[in-house]
PDB file of C-alpha atoms in Angstrom:
ATOM      1  CA  UNK A  18      16.055 -25.530 -12.872  1.00 71.00           C
ATOM      2  CA  UNK A  19      15.078 -22.921 -15.379  1.00 79.00           C
ATOM      3  CA  UNK A  20      16.868 -21.419 -18.297  1.00 87.00           C
ATOM      4  CA  UNK A  21      16.097 -19.471 -21.432  1.00 92.00           C
ATOM      5  CA  UNK A  22      18.089 -19.300 -24.645  1.00 95.00           C
ATOM      6  CA  UNK A  23      17.665 -16.726 -27.351  1.00 96.00           C
ATOM      7  CA  UNK A  24      19.179 -18.371 -30.347  1.00 94.00           C
ATOM      8  CA  UNK A  25      20.153 -15.233 -32.263  1.00 95.00           C
ATOM      9  CA  UNK A  26      21.983 -12.262 -30.796  1.00 94.00           C
ATOM     10  CA  UNK A  27      21.186 -10.166 -33.874  1.00 97.00           C
ATOM     11  CA  UNK A  28      18.482 -10.426 -36.545  1.00 98.00           C
ATOM     12  CA  UNK A  29      18.277  -8.136 -39.549  1.00 98.00           C
ATOM     13  CA  UNK A  30      15.249  -8.045 -41.864  1.00 97.00           C
ATOM     14  CA  UNK A  31      13.947  -5.741 -44.561  1.00 97.00           C
ATOM     15  CA  UNK A  32      10.990  -3.513 -43.857  1.00 97.00           C
ATOM     16  CA  UNK A  33       7.757  -5.279 -44.800  1.00 97.00           C
ATOM     17  CA  UNK A  34       9.187  -8.801 -44.437  1.00 98.00           C
ATOM     18  CA  UNK A  35       8.386 -11.275 -41.637  1.00 98.00           C
ATOM     19  CA  UNK A  36      10.187 -11.255 -38.307  1.00 98.00           C
ATOM     20  CA  UNK A  37      11.152 -14.373 -36.358  1.00 98.00           C
ATOM     21  CA  UNK A  38      12.968 -14.131 -33.030  1.00 98.00           C
ATOM     22  CA  UNK A  39      13.702 -17.514 -31.516  1.00 98.00           C
ATOM     23  CA  UNK A  40      13.496 -18.488 -27.864  1.00 97.00           C
ATOM     24  CA  UNK A  41      13.876 -21.868 -26.216  1.00 96.00           C
ATOM     25  CA  UNK A  42      13.346 -22.508 -22.534  1.00 93.00           C
ATOM     26  CA  UNK A  43      13.666 -25.186 -19.932  1.00 89.00           C
ATOM     27  CA  UNK A  44      11.642 -25.331 -16.748  1.00 81.00           C
ATOM     28  CA  UNK A  45      10.826 -27.870 -14.081  1.00 74.00           C
ATOM     29  CA  UNK A  46       7.422 -26.292 -13.683  1.00 74.00           C
ATOM     30  CA  UNK A  47       4.666 -25.112 -15.977  1.00 78.00           C
ATOM     31  CA  UNK A  48       6.310 -21.868 -16.994  1.00 84.00           C
ATOM     32  CA  UNK A  49       5.041 -18.429 -17.669  1.00 87.00           C
ATOM     33  CA  UNK A  50       6.780 -16.894 -20.647  1.00 91.00           C
ATOM     34  CA  UNK A  51       7.151 -13.283 -21.667  1.00 93.00           C
ATOM     35  CA  UNK A  52       8.619 -11.162 -24.413  1.00 96.00           C
ATOM     36  CA  UNK A  53       9.802  -7.686 -23.510  1.00 95.00           C
ATOM     37  CA  UNK A  54      11.052  -5.010 -25.893  1.00 95.00           C
ATOM     38  CA  UNK A  55      13.638  -2.358 -25.115  1.00 91.00           C
ATOM     39  CA  UNK A  56      13.890   0.586 -27.479  1.00 89.00           C
ATOM     40  CA  UNK A  57      17.084   2.665 -27.391  1.00 82.00           C
ATOM     41  CA  UNK A  58      17.177   4.904 -24.329  1.00 73.00           C
ATOM     42  CA  UNK A  59      13.767   3.704 -23.226  1.00 78.00           C
ATOM     43  CA  UNK A  60      12.544   1.330 -20.561  1.00 81.00           C
ATOM     44  CA  UNK A  61      11.556  -2.291 -21.028  1.00 89.00           C
ATOM     45  CA  UNK A  62       7.995  -2.794 -22.182  1.00 91.00           C
ATOM     46  CA  UNK A  63       5.921  -5.967 -22.124  1.00 92.00           C
ATOM     47  CA  UNK A  64       5.042  -7.212 -25.612  1.00 94.00           C
ATOM     48  CA  UNK A  65       3.088 -10.299 -24.638  1.00 94.00           C
ATOM     49  CA  UNK A  66       2.917 -13.129 -22.141  1.00 91.00           C
ATOM     50  CA  UNK A  67       1.851 -16.748 -21.919  1.00 91.00           C
ATOM     51  CA  UNK A  68       0.392 -18.041 -18.649  1.00 83.00           C
ATOM     52  CA  UNK A  69      -1.075 -21.471 -19.497  1.00 76.00           C
ATOM     53  CA  UNK A  70      -4.083 -20.208 -21.392  1.00 76.00           C
ATOM     54  CA  UNK A  71      -4.181 -20.091 -25.201  1.00 85.00           C
ATOM     55  CA  UNK A  72      -0.911 -21.265 -26.723  1.00 90.00           C
ATOM     56  CA  UNK A  73      -0.975 -18.571 -29.421  1.00 94.00           C
ATOM     57  CA  UNK A  74      -0.545 -15.254 -27.719  1.00 94.00           C
ATOM     58  CA  UNK A  75      -1.108 -11.925 -29.412  1.00 94.00           C
ATOM     59  CA  UNK A  76       0.695  -8.859 -28.180  1.00 94.00           C
ATOM     60  CA  UNK A  77       1.085  -5.221 -28.991  1.00 92.00           C
ATOM     61  CA  UNK A  78       2.297  -3.782 -32.300  1.00 93.00           C
ATOM     62  CA  UNK A  79       1.255  -6.854 -34.299  1.00 95.00           C
ATOM     63  CA  UNK A  80       3.594  -9.299 -32.563  1.00 97.00           C
ATOM     64  CA  UNK A  81       2.549 -12.782 -31.536  1.00 97.00           C
ATOM     65  CA  UNK A  82       4.196 -15.852 -30.056  1.00 97.00           C
ATOM     66  CA  UNK A  83       3.280 -19.501 -29.897  1.00 95.00           C
ATOM     67  CA  UNK A  84       3.990 -21.697 -26.896  1.00 94.00           C
ATOM     68  CA  UNK A  85       5.084 -25.138 -28.096  1.00 94.00           C
ATOM     69  CA  UNK A  86       5.611 -27.450 -25.172  1.00 90.00           C
ATOM     70  CA  UNK A  87       6.896 -30.323 -27.311  1.00 92.00           C
ATOM     71  CA  UNK A  88       9.614 -28.085 -28.727  1.00 94.00           C
ATOM     72  CA  UNK A  89      10.114 -26.041 -25.513  1.00 94.00           C
ATOM     73  CA  UNK A  90       9.929 -22.941 -27.665  1.00 96.00           C
ATOM     74  CA  UNK A  91       8.258 -19.554 -27.512  1.00 97.00           C
ATOM     75  CA  UNK A  92       9.286 -17.847 -30.739  1.00 98.00           C
ATOM     76  CA  UNK A  93       8.206 -14.282 -31.433  1.00 98.00           C
ATOM     77  CA  UNK A  94       6.850 -13.421 -34.877  1.00 98.00           C
ATOM     78  CA  UNK A  95       5.429 -10.534 -36.821  1.00 98.00           C
ATOM     79  CA  UNK A  96       4.134 -10.793 -40.399  1.00 97.00           C
ATOM     80  CA  UNK A  97       5.530  -7.486 -41.631  1.00 97.00           C
ATOM     81  CA  UNK A  98       8.388  -5.561 -40.029  1.00 97.00           C
ATOM     82  CA  UNK A  99       8.231  -1.818 -39.532  1.00 96.00           C
ATOM     83  CA  UNK A 100      11.159   0.524 -39.018  1.00 96.00           C
ATOM     84  CA  UNK A 101       9.871   1.290 -35.525  1.00 95.00           C
ATOM     85  CA  UNK A 102      10.348  -2.373 -34.560  1.00 96.00           C
ATOM     86  CA  UNK A 103      14.117  -1.902 -34.376  1.00 96.00           C
ATOM     87  CA  UNK A 104      14.959  -2.631 -30.739  1.00 96.00           C
ATOM     88  CA  UNK A 105      16.311  -5.229 -28.319  1.00 94.00           C
ATOM     89  CA  UNK A 106      13.964  -8.087 -27.505  1.00 96.00           C
ATOM     90  CA  UNK A 107      14.155 -10.249 -24.380  1.00 95.00           C
ATOM     91  CA  UNK A 108      12.521 -13.619 -23.787  1.00 96.00           C
ATOM     92  CA  UNK A 109      11.752 -14.288 -20.123  1.00 92.00           C
ATOM     93  CA  UNK A 110      10.756 -17.428 -18.261  1.00 89.00           C
ATOM     94  CA  UNK A 111       9.114 -17.381 -14.868  1.00 82.00           C
ATOM     95  CA  UNK A 112       8.796 -20.348 -12.562  1.00 68.00           C
ATOM     96  CA  UNK A 113       5.748 -22.132 -11.220  1.00 54.00           C
ATOM     97  CA  UNK A 114       5.930 -20.584  -7.779  1.00 53.00           C
ATOM     98  CA  UNK A 115       6.444 -17.151  -6.399  1.00 51.00           C
ATOM     99  CA  UNK A 116      10.117 -16.384  -6.341  1.00 54.00           C
ATOM    100  CA  UNK A 117      11.675 -13.512  -8.190  1.00 52.00           C
ATOM    101  CA  UNK A 118      14.999 -15.317  -8.392  1.00 53.00           C
ATOM    102  CA  UNK A 119      13.270 -17.769 -10.731  1.00 68.00           C
ATOM    103  CA  UNK A 120      12.572 -15.012 -13.260  1.00 80.00           C
ATOM    104  CA  UNK A 121      15.189 -15.593 -15.936  1.00 85.00           C
ATOM    105  CA  UNK A 122      15.911 -13.158 -18.768  1.00 89.00           C
ATOM    106  CA  UNK A 123      17.449 -14.276 -22.033  1.00 92.00           C
ATOM    107  CA  UNK A 124      20.531 -12.492 -23.296  1.00 91.00           C
ATOM    108  CA  UNK A 125      18.507 -10.550 -25.846  1.00 94.00           C
ATOM    109  CA  UNK A 126      18.127 -10.338 -29.622  1.00 96.00           C
ATOM    110  CA  UNK A 127      18.838  -7.094 -31.382  1.00 96.00           C
ATOM    111  CA  UNK A 128      16.419  -6.564 -34.271  1.00 97.00           C
ATOM    112  CA  UNK A 129      17.536  -4.313 -37.112  1.00 97.00           C
ATOM    113  CA  UNK A 130      15.222  -3.240 -39.927  1.00 97.00           C
ATOM    114  CA  UNK A 131      16.632  -2.426 -43.353  1.00 96.00           C
ATOM    115  CA  UNK A 132      14.759   0.168 -45.430  1.00 94.00           C
TER     116      UNK A 132
ATOM    117  CA  UNK B  16      -1.247   6.706 -14.098  1.00 54.00           C
ATOM    118  CA  UNK B  17       2.398   7.286 -13.379  1.00 79.00           C
ATOM    119  CA  UNK B  18       4.839   4.532 -14.198  1.00 91.00           C
ATOM    120  CA  UNK B  19       7.962   3.406 -12.376  1.00 93.00           C
ATOM    121  CA  UNK B  20      10.430   6.247 -11.961  1.00 94.00           C
ATOM    122  CA  UNK B  21      14.124   6.103 -11.182  1.00 95.00           C
ATOM    123  CA  UNK B  22      16.668   8.713 -10.209  1.00 96.00           C
ATOM    124  CA  UNK B  23      19.155   9.826 -11.151  1.00 96.00           C
ATOM    125  CA  UNK B  24      18.929   8.950 -14.816  1.00 94.00           C
ATOM    126  CA  UNK B  25      22.707   9.097 -15.119  1.00 95.00           C
ATOM    127  CA  UNK B  26      25.437   8.925 -12.494  1.00 97.00           C
ATOM    128  CA  UNK B  27      29.166   9.283 -12.962  1.00 97.00           C
ATOM    129  CA  UNK B  28      31.323   8.518  -9.943  1.00 97.00           C
ATOM    130  CA  UNK B  29      34.890   7.798  -9.054  1.00 97.00           C
ATOM    131  CA  UNK B  30      36.121   4.374  -8.087  1.00 97.00           C
ATOM    132  CA  UNK B  31      35.790   3.856  -4.348  1.00 97.00           C
ATOM    133  CA  UNK B  32      32.890   6.232  -3.820  1.00 97.00           C
ATOM    134  CA  UNK B  33      29.444   5.152  -2.628  1.00 98.00           C
ATOM    135  CA  UNK B  34      26.340   5.679  -4.773  1.00 98.00           C
ATOM    136  CA  UNK B  35      22.647   5.528  -4.006  1.00 98.00           C
ATOM    137  CA  UNK B  36      20.022   4.822  -6.649  1.00 98.00           C
ATOM    138  CA  UNK B  37      16.337   5.450  -6.125  1.00 97.00           C
ATOM    139  CA  UNK B  38      13.215   3.737  -7.418  1.00 97.00           C
ATOM    140  CA  UNK B  39       9.596   4.860  -7.086  1.00 96.00           C
ATOM    141  CA  UNK B  40       7.299   1.961  -7.966  1.00 95.00           C
ATOM    142  CA  UNK B  41       3.765   2.157  -9.287  1.00 93.00           C
ATOM    143  CA  UNK B  42       1.354   2.902  -6.468  1.00 91.00           C
ATOM    144  CA  UNK B  43      -0.292  -0.282  -5.191  1.00 89.00           C
ATOM    145  CA  UNK B  44       2.418  -2.611  -6.467  1.00 91.00           C
ATOM    146  CA  UNK B  45       3.595  -4.781  -3.622  1.00 89.00           C
ATOM    147  CA  UNK B  46       6.563  -6.318  -5.432  1.00 90.00           C
ATOM    148  CA  UNK B  47       9.703  -4.415  -6.409  1.00 93.00           C
ATOM    149  CA  UNK B  48      12.749  -5.759  -8.232  1.00 93.00           C
ATOM    150  CA  UNK B  49      16.247  -4.487  -8.992  1.00 95.00           C
ATOM    151  CA  UNK B  50      18.221  -5.690 -12.010  1.00 94.00           C
ATOM    152  CA  UNK B  51      21.588  -4.862 -13.501  1.00 95.00           C
ATOM    153  CA  UNK B  52      22.155  -4.708 -17.256  1.00 92.00           C
ATOM    154  CA  UNK B  53      25.713  -4.545 -18.476  1.00 90.00           C
ATOM    155  CA  UNK B  54      26.375  -3.208 -21.950  1.00 85.00           C
ATOM    156  CA  UNK B  55      25.078  -5.593 -24.601  1.00 77.00           C
ATOM    157  CA  UNK B  56      23.871  -8.146 -22.099  1.00 80.00           C
ATOM    158  CA  UNK B  57      20.602  -9.343 -20.618  1.00 83.00           C
ATOM    159  CA  UNK B  58      19.193  -8.474 -17.254  1.00 89.00           C
ATOM    160  CA  UNK B  59      20.821  -9.810 -14.108  1.00 90.00           C
ATOM    161  CA  UNK B  60      18.506 -10.162 -11.110  1.00 89.00           C
ATOM    162  CA  UNK B  61      19.800  -8.457  -7.976  1.00 93.00           C
ATOM    163  CA  UNK B  62      17.134  -8.313  -5.280  1.00 92.00           C
ATOM    164  CA  UNK B  63      13.395  -8.211  -4.792  1.00 88.00           C
ATOM    165  CA  UNK B  64      10.950  -7.049  -2.152  1.00 90.00           C
ATOM    166  CA  UNK B  65       7.435  -8.382  -1.597  1.00 87.00           C
ATOM    167  CA  UNK B  66       5.320  -6.443   0.877  1.00 83.00           C
ATOM    168  CA  UNK B  67       6.694  -6.761   4.380  1.00 82.00           C
ATOM    169  CA  UNK B  68       8.431 -10.092   3.769  1.00 84.00           C
ATOM    170  CA  UNK B  69      12.185 -10.425   4.032  1.00 85.00           C
ATOM    171  CA  UNK B  70      13.761  -9.443   0.709  1.00 88.00           C
ATOM    172  CA  UNK B  71      15.266 -12.044  -1.609  1.00 86.00           C
ATOM    173  CA  UNK B  72      18.898 -10.945  -1.836  1.00 88.00           C
ATOM    174  CA  UNK B  73      20.133 -13.990  -3.706  1.00 85.00           C
ATOM    175  CA  UNK B  74      21.232 -12.009  -6.751  1.00 88.00           C
ATOM    176  CA  UNK B  75      23.405  -9.412  -5.052  1.00 93.00           C
ATOM    177  CA  UNK B  76      26.940  -9.858  -6.434  1.00 93.00           C
ATOM    178  CA  UNK B  77      28.820  -8.817  -3.298  1.00 94.00           C
ATOM    179  CA  UNK B  78      28.375  -7.329   0.175  1.00 95.00           C
ATOM    180  CA  UNK B  79      29.064  -3.910  -1.337  1.00 97.00           C
ATOM    181  CA  UNK B  80      25.515  -3.999  -2.682  1.00 97.00           C
ATOM    182  CA  UNK B  81      22.495  -3.435  -0.461  1.00 96.00           C
ATOM    183  CA  UNK B  82      18.935  -2.259  -0.869  1.00 96.00           C
ATOM    184  CA  UNK B  83      16.144  -1.019   1.306  1.00 94.00           C
ATOM    185  CA  UNK B  84      12.459  -0.471   0.835  1.00 94.00           C
ATOM    186  CA  UNK B  85      10.107   1.346   3.155  1.00 85.00           C
ATOM    187  CA  UNK B  86       6.779  -0.468   3.217  1.00 79.00           C
ATOM    188  CA  UNK B  87       5.432  -0.661  -0.316  1.00 80.00           C
ATOM    189  CA  UNK B  88       6.949   2.576  -1.522  1.00 88.00           C
ATOM    190  CA  UNK B  89      10.352   3.895  -2.472  1.00 95.00           C
ATOM    191  CA  UNK B  90      13.410   1.677  -2.673  1.00 96.00           C
ATOM    192  CA  UNK B  91      17.074   2.621  -2.664  1.00 97.00           C
ATOM    193  CA  UNK B  92      19.931   0.509  -4.004  1.00 97.00           C
ATOM    194  CA  UNK B  93      23.285   1.376  -2.477  1.00 98.00           C
ATOM    195  CA  UNK B  94      26.645   0.396  -3.905  1.00 98.00           C
ATOM    196  CA  UNK B  95      29.567   0.984  -1.563  1.00 98.00           C
ATOM    197  CA  UNK B  96      33.177   1.442  -2.657  1.00 97.00           C
ATOM    198  CA  UNK B  97      32.212   1.336  -6.328  1.00 97.00           C
ATOM    199  CA  UNK B  98      34.392  -0.532  -8.800  1.00 97.00           C
ATOM    200  CA  UNK B  99      34.666  -0.082 -12.549  1.00 96.00           C
ATOM    201  CA  UNK B 100      32.868  -3.395 -13.112  1.00 95.00           C
ATOM    202  CA  UNK B 101      29.816  -1.887 -11.397  1.00 97.00           C
ATOM    203  CA  UNK B 102      29.300   0.295 -14.475  1.00 97.00           C
ATOM    204  CA  UNK B 103      25.936  -0.706 -15.922  1.00 96.00           C
ATOM    205  CA  UNK B 104      22.325   0.325 -16.215  1.00 95.00           C
ATOM    206  CA  UNK B 105      20.403  -0.448 -13.038  1.00 97.00           C
ATOM    207  CA  UNK B 106      16.753  -1.169 -13.693  1.00 95.00           C
ATOM    208  CA  UNK B 107      13.909  -1.221 -11.240  1.00 95.00           C
ATOM    209  CA  UNK B 108      10.583  -2.935 -11.863  1.00 93.00           C
ATOM    210  CA  UNK B 109       7.393  -3.300  -9.892  1.00 92.00           C
ATOM    211  CA  UNK B 110       4.438  -5.641 -10.132  1.00 89.00           C
ATOM    212  CA  UNK B 111       1.146  -6.179  -8.415  1.00 86.00           C
ATOM    213  CA  UNK B 112       2.527  -9.293  -6.747  1.00 74.00           C
ATOM    214  CA  UNK B 113       5.091 -11.986  -7.405  1.00 64.00           C
ATOM    215  CA  UNK B 114       2.879 -14.648  -8.968  1.00 65.00           C
ATOM    216  CA  UNK B 115       4.654 -16.383 -11.829  1.00 62.00           C
ATOM    217  CA  UNK B 116       2.557 -14.806 -14.553  1.00 70.00           C
ATOM    218  CA  UNK B 117       2.577 -11.290 -13.186  1.00 78.00           C
ATOM    219  CA  UNK B 118       3.737  -8.531 -15.502  1.00 85.00           C
ATOM    220  CA  UNK B 119       6.645  -6.404 -14.376  1.00 88.00           C
ATOM    221  CA  UNK B 120       6.655  -2.707 -15.188  1.00 91.00           C
ATOM    222  CA  UNK B 121      10.109  -1.276 -15.659  1.00 92.00           C
ATOM    223  CA  UNK B 122      11.540   2.128 -14.959  1.00 93.00           C
ATOM    224  CA  UNK B 123      13.855   3.891 -17.427  1.00 91.00           C
ATOM    225  CA  UNK B 124      16.935   2.865 -15.474  1.00 93.00           C
ATOM    226  CA  UNK B 125      19.913   4.613 -13.943  1.00 96.00           C
ATOM    227  CA  UNK B 126      23.045   4.540 -16.075  1.00 95.00           C
ATOM    228  CA  UNK B 127      26.037   4.276 -13.732  1.00 97.00           C
ATOM    229  CA  UNK B 128      29.562   4.944 -14.901  1.00 97.00           C
ATOM    230  CA  UNK B 129      32.442   4.331 -12.506  1.00 97.00           C
ATOM    231  CA  UNK B 130      35.661   5.994 -13.580  1.00 96.00           C
TER     232      UNK B 130
END
């Protein structure tokens, strides 16, 4: 069975400070993990993905995430928040075999940036 | 190249009416997915198509929901006898195939409001 838990429904940080969005997963298989971002009134966009290569994954817009198998985590970080980072972020886990029904989206974390 | 497109962008209908939502995937993408996103919630998988294989309908919430896809092109999601709880954003995504690490590319969604 697979599941994904985003530990915070809302995160608020000041511009220029670090961002941490937490994601924990469970999977019976070696998972693929993704972070997607959804800006208001825009479509979902892939930020980064882990597919059993390097455990530290760098994505677009300065975001990165580290796959930690021992902690079953895939937290998303950015050293310095920008106003344009305000959006909804989704952590996604995908199973070890081809089946779309095994693609599980987290409930999302809304990131707010204070000036 | 062109991304995933969906039409209409917004649809308002009366309870009990049928609606049809359209998705044009990225050319060459064999896999196509439909999701539902209720206000403030994550994505709920509905159905996916992979090439000429039988679709995975395991996420459809009731027999009022159905979807078709012609070959590897356009897909339509039909909701019959709409109910107010069907109000949501319906998102379509396509990918090159359904391997676990494959990136999905999302359309902008159709916002459905059932009065």
